[in-house]
Short mmCIF file of C-alpha atoms in Angstrom, two decimals:
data_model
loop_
_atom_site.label_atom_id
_atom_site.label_comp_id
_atom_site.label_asym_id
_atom_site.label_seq_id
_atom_site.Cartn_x
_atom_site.Cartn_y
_atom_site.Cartn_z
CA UNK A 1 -62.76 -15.98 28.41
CA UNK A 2 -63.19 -14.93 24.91
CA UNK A 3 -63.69 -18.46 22.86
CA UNK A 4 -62.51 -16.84 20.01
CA UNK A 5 -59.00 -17.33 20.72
CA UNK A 6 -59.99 -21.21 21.98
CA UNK A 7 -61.47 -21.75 18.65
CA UNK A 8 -58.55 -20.87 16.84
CA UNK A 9 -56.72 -23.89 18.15
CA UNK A 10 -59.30 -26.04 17.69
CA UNK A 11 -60.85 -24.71 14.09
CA UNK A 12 -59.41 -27.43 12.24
CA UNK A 13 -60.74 -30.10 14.55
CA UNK A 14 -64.26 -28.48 14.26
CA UNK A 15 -64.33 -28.74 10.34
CA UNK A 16 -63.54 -32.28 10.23
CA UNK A 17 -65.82 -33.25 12.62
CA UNK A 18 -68.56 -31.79 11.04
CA UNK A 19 -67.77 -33.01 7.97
CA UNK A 20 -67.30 -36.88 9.48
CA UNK A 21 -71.32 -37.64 8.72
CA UNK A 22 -71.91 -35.91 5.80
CA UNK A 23 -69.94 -33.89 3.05
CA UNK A 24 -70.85 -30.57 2.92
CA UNK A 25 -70.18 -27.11 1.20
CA UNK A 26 -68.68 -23.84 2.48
CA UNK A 27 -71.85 -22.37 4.02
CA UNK A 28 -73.24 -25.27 5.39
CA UNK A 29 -70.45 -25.83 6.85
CA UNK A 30 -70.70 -22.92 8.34
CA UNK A 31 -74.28 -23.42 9.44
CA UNK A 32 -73.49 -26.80 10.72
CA UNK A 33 -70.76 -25.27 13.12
CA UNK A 34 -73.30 -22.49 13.95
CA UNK A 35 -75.79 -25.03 15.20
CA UNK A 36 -73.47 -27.07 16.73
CA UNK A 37 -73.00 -24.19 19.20
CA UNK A 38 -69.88 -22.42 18.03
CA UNK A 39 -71.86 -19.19 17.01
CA UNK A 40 -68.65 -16.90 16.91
CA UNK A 41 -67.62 -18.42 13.92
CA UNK A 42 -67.20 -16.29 10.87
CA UNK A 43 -67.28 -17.73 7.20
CA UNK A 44 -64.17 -16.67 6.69
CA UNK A 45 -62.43 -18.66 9.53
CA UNK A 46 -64.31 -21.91 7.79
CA UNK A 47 -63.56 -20.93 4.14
CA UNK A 48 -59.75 -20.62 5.21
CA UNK A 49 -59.52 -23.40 6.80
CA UNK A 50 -61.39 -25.32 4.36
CA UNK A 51 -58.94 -24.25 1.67
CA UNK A 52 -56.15 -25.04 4.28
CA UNK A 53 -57.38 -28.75 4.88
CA UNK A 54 -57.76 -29.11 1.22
CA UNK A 55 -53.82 -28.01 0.48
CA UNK A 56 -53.14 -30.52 3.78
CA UNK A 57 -54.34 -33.43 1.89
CA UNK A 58 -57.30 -34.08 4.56
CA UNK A 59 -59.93 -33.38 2.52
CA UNK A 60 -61.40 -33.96 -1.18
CA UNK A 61 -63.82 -31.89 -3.37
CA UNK A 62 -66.67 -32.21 -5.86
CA UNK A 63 -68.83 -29.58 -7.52
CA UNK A 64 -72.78 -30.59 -7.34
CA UNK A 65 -74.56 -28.22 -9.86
CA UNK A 66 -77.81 -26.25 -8.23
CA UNK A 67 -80.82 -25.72 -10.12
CA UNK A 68 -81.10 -22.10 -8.86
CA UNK A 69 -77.57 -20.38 -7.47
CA UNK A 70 -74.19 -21.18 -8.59
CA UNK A 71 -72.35 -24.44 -8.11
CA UNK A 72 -71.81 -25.61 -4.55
CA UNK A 73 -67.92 -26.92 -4.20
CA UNK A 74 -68.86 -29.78 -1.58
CA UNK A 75 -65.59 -30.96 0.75
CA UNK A 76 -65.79 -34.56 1.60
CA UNK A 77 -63.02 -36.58 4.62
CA UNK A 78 -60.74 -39.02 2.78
CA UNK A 79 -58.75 -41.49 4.99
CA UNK A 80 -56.18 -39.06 5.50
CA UNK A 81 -58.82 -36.42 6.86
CA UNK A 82 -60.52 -39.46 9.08
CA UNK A 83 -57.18 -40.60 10.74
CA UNK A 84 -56.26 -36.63 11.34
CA UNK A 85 -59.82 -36.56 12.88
CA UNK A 86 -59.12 -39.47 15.08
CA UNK A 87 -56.04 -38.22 16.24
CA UNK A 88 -56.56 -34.91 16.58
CA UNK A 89 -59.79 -36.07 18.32
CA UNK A 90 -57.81 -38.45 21.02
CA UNK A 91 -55.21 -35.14 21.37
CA UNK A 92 -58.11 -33.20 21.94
CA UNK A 93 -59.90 -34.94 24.84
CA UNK A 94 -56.62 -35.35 26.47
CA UNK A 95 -56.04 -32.18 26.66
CA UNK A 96 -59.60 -31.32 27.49
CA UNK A 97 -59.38 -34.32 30.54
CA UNK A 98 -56.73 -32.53 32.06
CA UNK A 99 -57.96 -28.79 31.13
CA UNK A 100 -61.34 -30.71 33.31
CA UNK A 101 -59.07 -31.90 36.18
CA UNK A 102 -57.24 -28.98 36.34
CA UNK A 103 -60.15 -26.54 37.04
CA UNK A 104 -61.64 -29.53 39.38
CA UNK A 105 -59.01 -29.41 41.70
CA UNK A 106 -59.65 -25.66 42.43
CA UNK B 1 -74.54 -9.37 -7.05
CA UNK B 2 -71.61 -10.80 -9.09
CA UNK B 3 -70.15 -7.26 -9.18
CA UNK B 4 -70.40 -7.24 -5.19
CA UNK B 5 -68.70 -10.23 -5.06
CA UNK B 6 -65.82 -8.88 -7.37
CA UNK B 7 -65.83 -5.93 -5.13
CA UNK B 8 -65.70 -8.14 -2.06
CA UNK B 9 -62.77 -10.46 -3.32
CA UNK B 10 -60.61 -7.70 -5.01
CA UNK B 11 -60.87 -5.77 -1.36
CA UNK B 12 -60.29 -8.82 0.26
CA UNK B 13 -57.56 -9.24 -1.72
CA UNK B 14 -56.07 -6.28 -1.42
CA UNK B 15 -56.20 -6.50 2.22
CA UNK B 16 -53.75 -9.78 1.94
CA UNK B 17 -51.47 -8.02 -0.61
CA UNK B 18 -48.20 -8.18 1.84
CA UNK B 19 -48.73 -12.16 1.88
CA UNK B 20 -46.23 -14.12 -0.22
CA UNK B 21 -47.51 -14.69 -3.67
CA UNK B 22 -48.07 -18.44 -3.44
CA UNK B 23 -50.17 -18.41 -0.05
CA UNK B 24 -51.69 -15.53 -1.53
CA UNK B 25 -53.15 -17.01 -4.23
CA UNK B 26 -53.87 -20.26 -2.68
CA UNK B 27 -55.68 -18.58 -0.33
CA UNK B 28 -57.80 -16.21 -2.38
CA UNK B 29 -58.29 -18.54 -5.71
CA UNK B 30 -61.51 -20.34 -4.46
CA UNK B 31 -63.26 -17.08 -3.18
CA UNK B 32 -64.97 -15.77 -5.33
CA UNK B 33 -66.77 -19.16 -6.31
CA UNK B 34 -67.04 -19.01 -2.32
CA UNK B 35 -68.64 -15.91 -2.20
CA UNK B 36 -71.06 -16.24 -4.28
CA UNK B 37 -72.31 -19.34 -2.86
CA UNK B 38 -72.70 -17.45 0.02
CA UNK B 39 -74.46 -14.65 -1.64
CA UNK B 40 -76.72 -17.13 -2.89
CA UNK B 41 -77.74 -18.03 0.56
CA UNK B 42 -77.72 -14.42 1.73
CA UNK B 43 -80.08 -13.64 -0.69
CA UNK B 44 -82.50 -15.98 0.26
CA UNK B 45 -82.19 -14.80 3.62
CA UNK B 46 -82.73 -11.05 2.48
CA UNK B 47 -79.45 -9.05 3.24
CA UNK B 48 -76.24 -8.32 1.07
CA UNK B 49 -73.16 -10.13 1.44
CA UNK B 50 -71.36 -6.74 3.49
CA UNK B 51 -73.92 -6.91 5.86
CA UNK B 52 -73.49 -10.84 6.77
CA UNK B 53 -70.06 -11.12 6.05
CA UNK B 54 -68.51 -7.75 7.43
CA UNK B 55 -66.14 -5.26 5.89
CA UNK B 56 -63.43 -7.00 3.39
CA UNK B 57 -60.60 -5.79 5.99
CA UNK B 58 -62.30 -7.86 8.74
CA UNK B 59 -63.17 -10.94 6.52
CA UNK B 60 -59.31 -10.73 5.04
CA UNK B 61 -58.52 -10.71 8.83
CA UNK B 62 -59.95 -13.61 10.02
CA UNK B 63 -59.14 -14.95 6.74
CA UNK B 64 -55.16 -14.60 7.45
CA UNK B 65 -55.63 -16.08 11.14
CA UNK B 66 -56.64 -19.53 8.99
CA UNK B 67 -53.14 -19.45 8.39
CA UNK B 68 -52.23 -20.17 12.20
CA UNK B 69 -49.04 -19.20 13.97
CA UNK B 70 -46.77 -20.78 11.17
CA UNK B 71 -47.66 -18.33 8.47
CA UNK B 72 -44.53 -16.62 6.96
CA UNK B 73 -44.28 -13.17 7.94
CA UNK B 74 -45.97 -11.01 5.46
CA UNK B 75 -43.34 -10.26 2.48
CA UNK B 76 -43.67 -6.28 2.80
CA UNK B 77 -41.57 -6.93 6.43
CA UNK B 78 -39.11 -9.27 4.64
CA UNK B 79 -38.52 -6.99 2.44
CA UNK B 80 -38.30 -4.06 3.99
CA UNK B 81 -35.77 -5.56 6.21
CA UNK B 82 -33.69 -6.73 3.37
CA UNK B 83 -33.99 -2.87 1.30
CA UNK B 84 -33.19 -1.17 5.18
CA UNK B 85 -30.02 -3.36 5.70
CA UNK B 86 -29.15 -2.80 1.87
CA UNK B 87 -29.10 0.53 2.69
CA UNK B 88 -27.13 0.54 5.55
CA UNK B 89 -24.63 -1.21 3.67
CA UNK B 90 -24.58 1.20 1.07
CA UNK B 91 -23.62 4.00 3.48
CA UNK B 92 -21.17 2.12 4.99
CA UNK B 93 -19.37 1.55 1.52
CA UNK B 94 -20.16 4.99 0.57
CA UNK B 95 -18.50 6.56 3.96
CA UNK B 96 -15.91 4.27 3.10
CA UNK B 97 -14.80 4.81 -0.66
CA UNK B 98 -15.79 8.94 0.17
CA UNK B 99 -12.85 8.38 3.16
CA UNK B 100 -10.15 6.99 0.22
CA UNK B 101 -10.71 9.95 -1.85
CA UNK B 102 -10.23 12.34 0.78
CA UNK B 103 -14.49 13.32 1.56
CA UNK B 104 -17.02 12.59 3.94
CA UNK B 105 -18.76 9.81 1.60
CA UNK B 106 -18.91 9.22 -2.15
CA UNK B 107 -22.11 10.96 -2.45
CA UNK B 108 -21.08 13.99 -0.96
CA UNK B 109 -17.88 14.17 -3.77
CA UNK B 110 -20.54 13.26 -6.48
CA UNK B 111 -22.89 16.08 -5.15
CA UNK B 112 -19.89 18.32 -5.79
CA UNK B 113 -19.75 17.05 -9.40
CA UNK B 114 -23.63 17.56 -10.19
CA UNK B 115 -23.31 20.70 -11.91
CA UNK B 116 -20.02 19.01 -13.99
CA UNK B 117 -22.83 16.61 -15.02
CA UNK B 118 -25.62 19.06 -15.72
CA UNK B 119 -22.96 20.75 -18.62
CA UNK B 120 -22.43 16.86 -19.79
CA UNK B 121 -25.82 15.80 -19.84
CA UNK B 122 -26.53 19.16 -22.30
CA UNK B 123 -23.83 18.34 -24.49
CA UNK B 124 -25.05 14.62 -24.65
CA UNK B 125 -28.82 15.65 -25.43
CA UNK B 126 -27.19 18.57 -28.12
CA UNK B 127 -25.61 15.28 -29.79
CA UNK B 128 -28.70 13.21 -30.22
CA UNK B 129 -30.71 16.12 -30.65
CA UNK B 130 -27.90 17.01 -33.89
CA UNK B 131 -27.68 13.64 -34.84
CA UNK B 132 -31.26 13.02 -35.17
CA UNK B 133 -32.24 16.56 -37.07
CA UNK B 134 -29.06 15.95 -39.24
CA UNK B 135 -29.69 12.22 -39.80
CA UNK B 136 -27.92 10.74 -42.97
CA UNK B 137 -26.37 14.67 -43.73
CA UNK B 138 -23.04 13.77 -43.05
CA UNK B 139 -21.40 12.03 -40.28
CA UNK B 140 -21.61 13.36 -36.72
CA UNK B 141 -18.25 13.84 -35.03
CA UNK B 142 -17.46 14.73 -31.08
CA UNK B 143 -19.12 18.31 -32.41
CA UNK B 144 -22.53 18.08 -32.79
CA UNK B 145 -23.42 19.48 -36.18
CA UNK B 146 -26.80 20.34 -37.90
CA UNK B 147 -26.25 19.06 -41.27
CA UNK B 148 -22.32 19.64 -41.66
CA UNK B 149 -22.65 23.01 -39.57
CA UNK B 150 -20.50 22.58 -36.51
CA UNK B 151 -21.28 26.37 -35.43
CA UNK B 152 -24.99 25.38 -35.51
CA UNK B 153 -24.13 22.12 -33.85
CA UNK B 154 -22.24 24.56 -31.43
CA UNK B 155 -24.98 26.98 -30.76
CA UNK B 156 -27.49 23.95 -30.19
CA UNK B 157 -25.17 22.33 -27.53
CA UNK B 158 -24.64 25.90 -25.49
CA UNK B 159 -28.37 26.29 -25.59
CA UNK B 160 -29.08 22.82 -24.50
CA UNK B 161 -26.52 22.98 -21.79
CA UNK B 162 -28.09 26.36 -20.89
CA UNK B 163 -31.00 24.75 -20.34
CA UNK B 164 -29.20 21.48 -18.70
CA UNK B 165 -27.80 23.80 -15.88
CA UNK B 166 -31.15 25.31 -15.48
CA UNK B 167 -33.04 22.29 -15.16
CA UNK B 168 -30.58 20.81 -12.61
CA UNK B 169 -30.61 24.11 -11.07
CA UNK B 170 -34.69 24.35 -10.45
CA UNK B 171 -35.93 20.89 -10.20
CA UNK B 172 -33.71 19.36 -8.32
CA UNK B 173 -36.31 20.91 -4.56
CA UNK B 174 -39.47 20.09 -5.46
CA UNK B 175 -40.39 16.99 -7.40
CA UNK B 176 -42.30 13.91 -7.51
CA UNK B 177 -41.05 10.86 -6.68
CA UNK B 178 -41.99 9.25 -10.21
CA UNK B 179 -40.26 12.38 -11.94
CA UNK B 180 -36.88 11.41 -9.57
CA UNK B 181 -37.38 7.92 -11.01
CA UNK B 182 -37.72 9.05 -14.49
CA UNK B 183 -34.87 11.23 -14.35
CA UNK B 184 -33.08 8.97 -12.88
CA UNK B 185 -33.76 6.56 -16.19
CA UNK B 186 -33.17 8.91 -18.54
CA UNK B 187 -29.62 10.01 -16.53
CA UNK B 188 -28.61 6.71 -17.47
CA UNK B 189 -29.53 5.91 -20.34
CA UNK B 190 -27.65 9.30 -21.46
CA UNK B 191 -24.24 8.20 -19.22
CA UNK B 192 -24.71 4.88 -21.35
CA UNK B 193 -24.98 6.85 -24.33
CA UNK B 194 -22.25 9.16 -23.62
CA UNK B 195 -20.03 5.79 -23.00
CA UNK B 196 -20.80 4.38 -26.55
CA UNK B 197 -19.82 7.91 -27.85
CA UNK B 198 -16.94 8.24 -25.63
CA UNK B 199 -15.88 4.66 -27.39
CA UNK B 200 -16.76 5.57 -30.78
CA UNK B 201 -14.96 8.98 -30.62
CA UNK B 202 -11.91 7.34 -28.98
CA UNK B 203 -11.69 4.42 -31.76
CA UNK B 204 -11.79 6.35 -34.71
CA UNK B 205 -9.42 8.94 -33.12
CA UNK B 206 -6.82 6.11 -32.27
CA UNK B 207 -7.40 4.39 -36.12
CA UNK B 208 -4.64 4.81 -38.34
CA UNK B 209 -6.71 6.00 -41.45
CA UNK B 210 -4.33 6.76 -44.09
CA UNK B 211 -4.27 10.58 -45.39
CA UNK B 212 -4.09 8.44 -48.41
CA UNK B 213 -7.90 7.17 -48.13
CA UNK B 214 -9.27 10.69 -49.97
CA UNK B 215 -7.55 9.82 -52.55
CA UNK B 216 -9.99 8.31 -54.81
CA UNK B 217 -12.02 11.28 -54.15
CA UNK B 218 -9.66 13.96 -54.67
CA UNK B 219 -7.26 12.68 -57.33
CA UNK B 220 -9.28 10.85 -60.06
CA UNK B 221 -7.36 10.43 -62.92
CA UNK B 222 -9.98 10.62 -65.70
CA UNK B 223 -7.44 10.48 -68.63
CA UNK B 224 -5.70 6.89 -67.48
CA UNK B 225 -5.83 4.71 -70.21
CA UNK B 226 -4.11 1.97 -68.83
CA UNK B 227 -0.23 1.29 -68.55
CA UNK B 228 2.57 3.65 -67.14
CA UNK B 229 3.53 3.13 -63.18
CA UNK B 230 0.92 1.94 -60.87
CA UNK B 231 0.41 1.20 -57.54
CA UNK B 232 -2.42 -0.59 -55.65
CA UNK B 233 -3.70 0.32 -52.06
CA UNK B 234 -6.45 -0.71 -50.01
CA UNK B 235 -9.45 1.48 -48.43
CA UNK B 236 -6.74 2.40 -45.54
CA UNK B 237 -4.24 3.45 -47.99
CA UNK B 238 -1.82 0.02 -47.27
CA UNK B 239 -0.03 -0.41 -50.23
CA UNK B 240 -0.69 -4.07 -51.59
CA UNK B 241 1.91 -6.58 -52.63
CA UNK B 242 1.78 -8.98 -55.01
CA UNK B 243 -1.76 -7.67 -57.54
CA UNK B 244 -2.08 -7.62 -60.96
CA UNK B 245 -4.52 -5.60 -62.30
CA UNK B 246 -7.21 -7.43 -64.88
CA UNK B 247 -8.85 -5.49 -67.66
CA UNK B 248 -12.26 -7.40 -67.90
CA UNK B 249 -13.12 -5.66 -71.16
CA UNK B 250 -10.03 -6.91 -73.36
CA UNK B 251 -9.77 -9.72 -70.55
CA UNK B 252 -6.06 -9.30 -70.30
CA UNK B 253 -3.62 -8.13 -67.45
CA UNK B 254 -3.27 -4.43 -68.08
CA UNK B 255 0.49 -3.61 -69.04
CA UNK B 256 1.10 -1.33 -66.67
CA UNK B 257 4.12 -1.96 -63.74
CA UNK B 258 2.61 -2.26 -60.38
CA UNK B 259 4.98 -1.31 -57.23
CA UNK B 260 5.14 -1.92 -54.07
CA UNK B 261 6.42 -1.35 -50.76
CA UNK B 262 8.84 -4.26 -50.96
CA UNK B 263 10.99 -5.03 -54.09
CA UNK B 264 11.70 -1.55 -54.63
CA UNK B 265 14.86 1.02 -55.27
CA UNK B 266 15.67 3.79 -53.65
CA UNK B 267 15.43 5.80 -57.20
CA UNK B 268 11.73 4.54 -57.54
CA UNK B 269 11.06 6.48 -54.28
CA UNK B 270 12.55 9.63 -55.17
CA UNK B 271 10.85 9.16 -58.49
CA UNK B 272 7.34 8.90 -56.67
CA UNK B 273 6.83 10.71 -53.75
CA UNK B 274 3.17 9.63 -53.45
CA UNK B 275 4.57 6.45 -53.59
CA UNK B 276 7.45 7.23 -50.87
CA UNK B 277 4.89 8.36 -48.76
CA UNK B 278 2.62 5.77 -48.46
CA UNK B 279 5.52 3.32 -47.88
CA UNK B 280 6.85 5.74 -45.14
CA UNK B 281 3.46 5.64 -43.72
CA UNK B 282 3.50 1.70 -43.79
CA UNK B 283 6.79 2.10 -41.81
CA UNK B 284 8.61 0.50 -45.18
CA UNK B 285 10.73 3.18 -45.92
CA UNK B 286 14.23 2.07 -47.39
CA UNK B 287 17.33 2.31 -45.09
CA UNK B 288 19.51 5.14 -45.47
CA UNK B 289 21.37 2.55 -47.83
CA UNK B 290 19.83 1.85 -51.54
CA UNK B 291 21.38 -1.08 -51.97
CA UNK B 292 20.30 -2.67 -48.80
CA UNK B 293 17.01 -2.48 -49.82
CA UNK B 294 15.24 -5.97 -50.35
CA UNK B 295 15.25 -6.59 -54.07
CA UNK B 296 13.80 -10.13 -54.77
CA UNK B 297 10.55 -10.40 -52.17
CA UNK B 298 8.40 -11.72 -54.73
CA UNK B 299 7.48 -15.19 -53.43
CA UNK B 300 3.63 -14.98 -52.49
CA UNK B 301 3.75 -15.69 -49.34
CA UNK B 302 0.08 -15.37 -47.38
CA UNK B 303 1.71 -13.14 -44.27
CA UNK B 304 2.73 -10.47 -47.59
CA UNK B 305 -0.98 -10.03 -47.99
CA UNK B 306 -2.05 -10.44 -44.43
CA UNK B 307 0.35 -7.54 -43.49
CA UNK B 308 -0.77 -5.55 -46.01
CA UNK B 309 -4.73 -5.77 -45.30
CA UNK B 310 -4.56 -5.31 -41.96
CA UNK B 311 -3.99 -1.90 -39.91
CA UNK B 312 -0.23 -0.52 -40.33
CA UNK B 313 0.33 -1.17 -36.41
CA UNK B 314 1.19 -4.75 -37.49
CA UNK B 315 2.82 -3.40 -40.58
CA UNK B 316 5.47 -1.41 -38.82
CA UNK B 317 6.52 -4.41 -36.49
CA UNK B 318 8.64 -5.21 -39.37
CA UNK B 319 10.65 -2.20 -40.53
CA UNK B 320 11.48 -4.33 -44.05
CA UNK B 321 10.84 -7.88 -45.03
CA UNK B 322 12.00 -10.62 -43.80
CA UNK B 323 12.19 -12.48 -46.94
#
């Protein structure tokens, strides 16, 4: 099954989880996700929905200048992101419980 | 590098250009700060930001799949759907109206009529054309003129139409779309034209100038030296009541007898045509009966004056005073 199409559902999920520990900018994001294990993951999936958590209200931003490269816009969880997080997070192990039972029973 | 990521974010861009504006631009208006963090990276990692990020098309792809299900359909659909039913409409009234006057559709009657307009549209452009080459020589009528040469206004406006017919003739198979449109602009801006003319023709065809209005041209009186029988009218040859004429030299009213349309005798009229005339043409022209002409009308009253300024369509609502 191509996890493309799983990720899709669950992109937004993803992006505030990695972001739960520590802020982070666009492509570390991306690297974080990448480590994490979701290597299918294109920068452009994370920059759009970066820009789409951002218009949601989930998540704040700061600039931190760099000595060498242009400015990093780093996106940070406010409360709003952290309860979307939690609940998203309870939706999503529900769902993955009975996904797991499901494929159990077979 | 900054002009790759210009590059990058115009074609990404460009890929998106059927979104609505708004998501659009929400969408796109961090990317190239985006970008060029990324380039940053990718440079330290050796590579250039096509090779790590893929073509634009595919980035702008996976860009638009951010927006999940709920996007709005792109606005090039919307509107095409909105144009293609507009058009269908359009036919519908067009079969319809065409029915009325006894055709297949409108269109098909005004194809019938395109040569009618090709001969119009040559006799409009022979009319600016005229007007512009003749500009401040003399007033331009319905004939064109160069200067105040109506045969040379003539010969202009057969060439043009010549020309006109040809045009309409030729170009009409094979031309560009932005030509149609252009054509199409200047076609109206000429039936526009040919409106105002149509309007301006009409009004000073229907105005009730006086024959009387050349007169200060034709008929100046050079030896006048004040006195004798006078009478006033205005620039549309209305004969006005109730003046006195002021000599600003001696600063005295000039002895001279100033008539009018209104206390008047019959005698006075036979005595001075001109004068019979212009009354006549005021629709004040005694009854058949001297006597019943209105002798004492000199009270000052503001309708007297009124009447008199204004065009003699008002004037001949009242065949003789009331007063």
């Amino acid at each position: 099954m191509d996890t493309t199409q799983l990720l899709k559902g669950v992109l937004d999920l993803a992006v505030l989880a990695v972001l739960r520990e520590e802020d982070g900018y666009g492509y570390d994001i991306l690297r974080r996700l990448r480590s994490a294990g979701l290597d299918e993951i294109g920068d452009a999936s994370v920059y759009g929905t970066l820009r789409r958590l951002f218009a949601a209200g989930y998540l704040t931003t700061y600039v931190v200048p760099s000595e060498e490269g242009p400015h990093r816009k780093y996106y940070s969880l406010n409360p709003s992101g952290r309860s979307q997080l939690k609940n998203g997070g309870e939706t999503w192990r529900g769902f993955a419980a009975t996904m797991d039972a499901l494929l159990e029973s077979r | 590098m900054n002009l790759d990521i210009a590059h990058y974010a115009a074609a990404v861009g460009a890929a998106l250009a059927d979104l609505p504006d708004d998501i659009r631009a929400e969408l796109l208006e961090d990317l190239p700060a985006h970008l060029s963090e990324v380039a940053a990276e990718v440079e330290a990692e050796g590579g250039t930001l096509e090779d790590r990020l893929g073509p634009p098309a595919a980035y702008a792809a996976e860009l638009r799949a951010t927006l999940g299900p709920s996007a709005p359909p792109a606005r090039g659909a919307r509107l095409s759907a909105l144009v293609t039913e507009a058009k269908g409409r359009l036919r519908t009234t067009d079969r319809q109206i065409g029915r009325i006057i006894g055709y297949a559709s409108l269109s098909e009657f005004g194809q019938l009529l395109r040569p009618a307009w090709w001969v119009v549209r040559g006799y409009l452009a022979a009319w600016i054309l005229c007007s512009v080459v003749s500009a401040g020589n003399g007033p331009q009528g319905a004939l064109p003129r160069i200067g105040d040469s109506v045969v040379g206004g003539l010969i202009v406006t057969a060439a043009l139409i010549v020309a006109s017919v040809w045009l309409g003739r030729t170009a009409s198979t094979r031309v560009k779309r932005w030509q149609r449109v252009g054509a199409g602009l200047v076609s109206a801006a000429l039936v526009l034209f040919g409106i105002g003319l149509l309007v301006t023709v009409d009004d000073a065809a229907t105005r009730d100038y006086s024959s009387y209005q050349e007169y200060p041209g034709q008929w100046v009186d050079a030896s006048w030296q004040g006195g004798g029988n006078l009478v006033v009218v205005d620039s549309k040859g209305q004969v006005l009541t109730q003046v006195s004429i002021i000599n600003l030299d001696s600063e005295s009213y000039v002895d001279a007898k100033i008539h009018n349309c209104e206390a008047i005798l019959a005698w006075e009229y036979e005595r001075w045509p001109v004068l019979a005339r212009l009354c006549r043409h005021q629709g004040l022209y005694p009854s058949e009966s001297p006597t019943d002409a209105p002798t004492a009308t000199t009270s000052a009253t503001p309708s007297a004056t009124t009447t008199t300024a204004t065009p003699s369509a008002t004037a001949t609502a009242s065949p003789s005073p009331t007063r």
